[in-house]
Amino acid sequence: MSPAISGTQWDIAAIKLTYPLLDVVQREGVVLKRSGTQRWQGLCPFHEDRNPSFFVDVERQRFVCFGCKARGDVIDFVRLHERLNSVANACAWLARTLAPPTTRGSSRPGAPPPPAQRRWDRLTLEQQLVLNAAGALYRDALWRNTRARAYLTVERGLPEWVVRACGLGYADGRSLEAHLRKHGGLRVAEELGLLRRPEPGEGGRMLRERFAGRIVIPELRGGQPIWFLGRHPSRVSARVKYLGLPGEKPVLGFERAAGRREVYLVEGAFDWLTAVSWHLPAFSTCGTDFPSDRLGWLAKARVIFGVLDADRAGRAASQRFEAALGHRWLPISLPEGDDLNDLGRRPGGRAQFFRLVADARRTVSADSRRDATCTGK
Ligand SMILES: [Zn+2]
């Protein structure tokens, strides 16, 4: 798409200079890693991407996904990601939502960090109260929405107790604003990215819920949601299947795994929910991309079972984790093309998984016996 348009007040060239693509993509919560001098790579936010196929070219200021073929400049990115219907709306969104990098993050002491650097384990009391309110509304809405509930229990095969224990919810797209208007916290909800103002031409004056129409999976710490991940309960249509709150994504299921001697690292949020249903001390990295400088909390784990998808991205991630975690890392080979949630939905899938775990253990003990023999002990 060409950014050249007529009849609006936006200076497209100036907008593009003010909002560098890489900065905007990262602030929108897409995790990227450098993959060349001018290139960054990550999981595509526009399709269910398991093999990082989304690239940002810093020199050309363009992105491309080799999976879903999405491509364009910073304005195209905003249009697609925020589902806006025009270039003018995308410019307006940028100008209103994201302050340019230079004026942002002023040296004012105690100023909140910009969204891209937001760490969800650091929240003010006010922010936590708003997240708590949102979590409670999402949970209530789930019990009123039979389609969303059927998606969890029938399509994803999750038992009701997991839905409750993990605080799963559904965003109906209207309750949050109504609640916060009455009880306060609208501004904080906007800051956190839970709500946004309607674009010109979008119609209506209601604030838009980030997760409207999505199943919501919270990361709970001490029983309080500190972050949300949204998933559309449909296989098709939605451009962005998984959507998190912007900022550094936390470990999903941290409290179930922290301090345990054996833990299970799983790839996706629904894999994690399946693992919870099997009472496993599991956590999810919500994708295969996870910075190694955030693995220190696993130091007490003697075994970290790696339950990654049996595809190219999963295998590459397994190698990275092995390099970072050494002898602690014990990958489980899932059947080709399956993830843990696939196994969980299949009769006998659970038994099959525990056989794979036993196989992995046997391989390791056989290896260590052989090593002991070789060194003559
Ligand atoms: Zn894509």
XYZ file of N, CA, C and O in Angstrom, residues 96-169:
296
model
N -1.875 9.851 18.909
C -2.554 9.923 20.193
C -2.023 8.891 21.191
O -1.903 9.148 22.373
N -1.724 7.692 20.681
C -1.411 6.593 21.592
C 0.054 6.525 21.966
O 0.406 6.234 23.097
N 0.913 6.753 20.981
C 2.341 6.605 21.237
C 3.021 7.957 21.123
O 3.026 8.547 20.052
N 3.582 8.401 22.218
C 4.392 9.615 22.115
C 5.663 9.243 21.366
O 6.132 8.122 21.462
N 6.214 10.173 20.581
C 7.469 9.851 19.878
C 8.534 9.448 20.883
O 8.532 9.945 22.013
N 9.452 8.558 20.481
C 10.449 8.045 21.412
C 11.243 9.142 22.107
O 11.639 8.982 23.248
N 11.464 10.282 21.430
C 12.321 11.308 22.015
C 11.656 12.040 23.177
O 12.306 12.381 24.137
N 10.339 12.265 23.057
C 9.694 13.029 24.123
C 9.194 12.111 25.235
O 8.741 12.555 26.255
N 9.279 10.794 24.959
C 8.762 9.847 25.914
C 9.803 9.525 26.970
O 10.956 9.824 26.816
N 9.393 8.929 28.057
C 10.341 8.492 29.067
C 11.148 9.655 29.576
O 12.358 9.598 29.653
N 10.487 10.733 29.912
C 11.167 11.911 30.413
C 11.929 11.559 31.688
O 11.691 10.537 32.298
N 12.819 12.436 32.064
C 13.670 12.097 33.200
C 12.969 12.332 34.536
O 13.575 12.207 35.582
N 11.687 12.667 34.467
C 10.922 12.885 35.696
C 11.043 11.644 36.590
O 10.691 10.537 36.182
N 11.557 11.818 37.817
C 11.718 10.632 38.648
C 10.353 10.038 38.988
O 9.394 10.758 39.218
N 10.305 8.717 38.982
C 9.067 8.044 39.338
C 8.050 8.020 38.222
O 6.944 7.528 38.402
N 8.411 8.554 37.036
C 7.476 8.521 35.917
C 7.290 7.080 35.472
O 8.249 6.313 35.464
N 6.056 6.694 35.099
C 5.853 5.312 34.694
C 6.593 5.007 33.408
O 6.731 5.890 32.560
N 7.100 3.775 33.259
C 7.824 3.445 32.040
C 6.860 3.395 30.866
O 5.686 3.128 31.049
N 7.347 3.690 29.641
C 6.483 3.563 28.465
C 6.035 2.106 28.303
O 6.715 1.210 28.777
N 4.889 1.893 27.623
C 4.304 0.562 27.570
C 5.257 -0.537 27.128
O 5.203 -1.636 27.651
N 6.139 -0.229 26.148
C 6.996 -1.286 25.625
C 7.888 -1.851 26.712
O 8.236 -3.011 26.707
N 8.275 -1.019 27.657
C 9.158 -1.511 28.708
C 8.395 -1.911 29.969
O 8.989 -2.254 30.957
N 7.082 -1.832 29.891
C 6.315 -2.139 31.091
C 6.591 -3.560 31.539
O 6.613 -4.483 30.767
N 6.863 -3.674 32.823
C 7.037 -5.007 33.387
C 5.827 -5.278 34.235
O 5.511 -4.523 35.149
N 5.173 -6.397 33.934
C 3.889 -6.663 34.569
C 4.032 -7.175 35.997
O 3.037 -7.396 36.676
N 5.268 -7.393 36.429
C 5.446 -7.754 37.845
C 5.729 -6.504 38.677
O 6.055 -6.580 39.847
N 5.614 -5.343 38.058
C 5.744 -4.076 38.796
C 4.527 -3.234 38.522
O 4.431 -2.585 37.484
N 3.588 -3.242 39.434
C 2.349 -2.511 39.231
C 2.054 -1.647 40.445
O 2.355 -2.025 41.580
N 1.463 -0.493 40.182
C 1.021 0.329 41.299
C -0.270 -0.277 41.853
O -0.920 -1.106 41.206
N -0.625 0.150 43.039
C -1.851 -0.349 43.667
C -3.054 -0.068 42.768
O -3.913 -0.924 42.558
N -3.064 1.142 42.219
C -4.167 1.545 41.342
C -4.272 0.629 40.116
O -5.361 0.189 39.737
N -3.116 0.350 39.519
C -3.106 -0.510 38.333
C -3.575 -1.920 38.678
O -4.357 -2.517 37.948
N -3.109 -2.429 39.824
C -3.503 -3.779 40.218
C -5.005 -3.862 40.473
O -5.653 -4.846 40.116
N -5.567 -2.805 41.065
C -7.004 -2.808 41.328
C -7.805 -2.852 40.024
O -8.810 -3.551 39.920
N -7.316 -2.120 39.022
C -8.009 -2.133 37.723
C -7.883 -3.516 37.073
O -8.853 -4.057 36.528
N -6.689 -4.122 37.146
C -6.516 -5.467 36.581
C -7.403 -6.478 37.314
O -7.992 -7.372 36.698
N -7.509 -6.317 38.645
C -8.381 -7.220 39.416
C -9.831 -7.088 38.960
O -10.532 -8.082 38.786
N -10.259 -5.831 38.774
C -11.642 -5.597 38.345
C -11.870 -6.214 36.973
O -12.881 -6.879 36.727
N -10.894 -6.010 36.061
C -11.036 -6.570 34.708
C -11.117 -8.091 34.777
O -11.975 -8.708 34.142
N -10.233 -8.691 35.577
C -10.229 -10.158 35.694
C -11.568 -10.689 36.184
O -12.080 -11.689 35.670
N -12.145 -10.002 37.177
C -13.431 -10.449 37.734
C -14.542 -10.316 36.689
O -15.375 -11.219 36.536
N -14.526 -9.212 35.930
C -15.554 -9.026 34.894
C -15.414 -10.079 33.793
O -16.408 -10.618 33.306
N -14.179 -10.366 33.401
C -13.964 -11.375 32.358
C -14.452 -12.752 32.837
O -15.075 -13.486 32.077
N -14.163 -13.071 34.098
C -14.605 -14.381 34.615
C -16.126 -14.476 34.598
O -16.694 -15.478 34.164
N -16.789 -13.417 35.064
C -18.259 -13.410 35.063
C -18.805 -13.570 33.650
O -19.742 -14.320 33.408
N -18.204 -12.822 32.715
C -18.720 -12.841 31.332
C -18.588 -14.225 30.716
O -19.404 -14.627 29.889
N -17.542 -14.968 31.127
C -17.353 -16.311 30.562
C -18.538 -17.215 30.903
O -18.992 -17.994 30.079
N -19.045 -17.087 32.119
C -20.153 -17.960 32.528
C -21.448 -17.578 31.841
O -22.398 -18.344 31.815
N -21.483 -16.395 31.257
C -22.690 -16.003 30.509
C -22.577 -16.327 29.022
O -23.535 -16.189 28.293
N -21.394 -16.701 28.570
C -21.198 -16.899 27.141
C -20.964 -18.385 26.836
O -19.871 -18.909 27.038
N -22.004 -19.043 26.328
C -21.913 -20.501 26.120
C -20.907 -20.844 25.019
O -20.237 -21.866 25.104
N -20.796 -19.975 24.020
C -19.871 -20.287 22.923
C -18.424 -20.287 23.425
O -17.648 -21.189 23.116
N -18.099 -19.260 24.209
C -16.734 -19.174 24.723
C -16.441 -20.350 25.659
O -15.353 -20.922 25.628
N -17.436 -20.709 26.469
C -17.231 -21.829 27.395
C -17.066 -23.144 26.633
O -16.223 -23.965 26.982
N -17.867 -23.304 25.581
C -17.757 -24.528 24.774
C -16.389 -24.594 24.103
O -15.802 -25.665 23.960
N -15.866 -23.441 23.687
C -14.539 -23.429 23.071
C -13.507 -24.022 24.039
O -12.671 -24.843 23.662
N -13.602 -23.620 25.304
C -12.619 -24.085 26.291
C -12.803 -25.563 26.625
O -11.846 -26.334 26.634
N -14.040 -25.937 26.920
C -14.244 -27.291 27.445
C -14.374 -28.333 26.335
O -13.856 -29.434 26.465
N -15.054 -27.982 25.241
C -15.252 -28.975 24.173
C -14.088 -28.934 23.183
O -13.384 -29.919 22.997
N -13.846 -27.749 22.593
C -12.819 -27.692 21.548
C -11.416 -27.874 22.109
O -10.564 -28.498 21.486
N -11.160 -27.286 23.285
C -9.812 -27.396 23.863
C -9.698 -28.487 24.916
O -8.617 -28.740 25.438
N -10.818 -29.104 25.260
C -10.797 -30.250 26.166
C -10.368 -29.934 27.592
O -9.774 -30.776 28.263
N -10.635 -28.721 28.056
C -10.205 -28.360 29.412
C -11.323 -28.651 30.418
O -12.473 -28.298 30.186
N -10.977 -29.273 31.552
C -11.998 -29.495 32.579
C -12.419 -28.164 33.223
O -11.643 -27.213 33.261
N -13.640 -28.157 33.725
C -14.182 -26.937 34.346
C -13.286 -26.432 35.471
O -13.123 -25.230 35.661
N -12.701 -27.356 36.237
C -11.910 -26.893 37.389
C -10.671 -26.112 36.944
O -10.240 -25.184 37.641
N -10.145 -26.436 35.777
C -8.986 -25.682 35.272
C -9.428 -24.274 34.850
O -8.745 -23.284 35.125
N -10.608 -24.215 34.207
C -11.148 -22.923 33.797
C -11.283 -22.018 35.022
O -10.909 -20.838 34.999
N -11.756 -22.593 36.121
C -11.930 -21.805 37.353
C -10.594 -21.510 38.018
O -10.287 -20.373 38.359
N -9.771 -22.551 38.188
C -8.515 -22.386 38.933
C -7.586 -21.391 38.238
O -6.850 -20.655 38.900
N -7.616 -21.365 36.922
C -6.720 -20.468 36.193
C -7.367 -19.120 35.924
O -6.758 -18.257 35.274
N -8.587 -18.932 36.406
C -9.245 -17.622 36.287
C -9.529 -17.209 34.856
O -9.483 -16.026 34.523
N -9.823 -18.192 33.989
C -10.069 -17.860 32.581
C -11.340 -17.027 32.451
O -12.271 -17.164 33.255
N -11.356 -16.186 31.442
C -12.498 -15.293 31.280
C -12.819 -15.038 29.825
O -12.241 -15.643 28.916
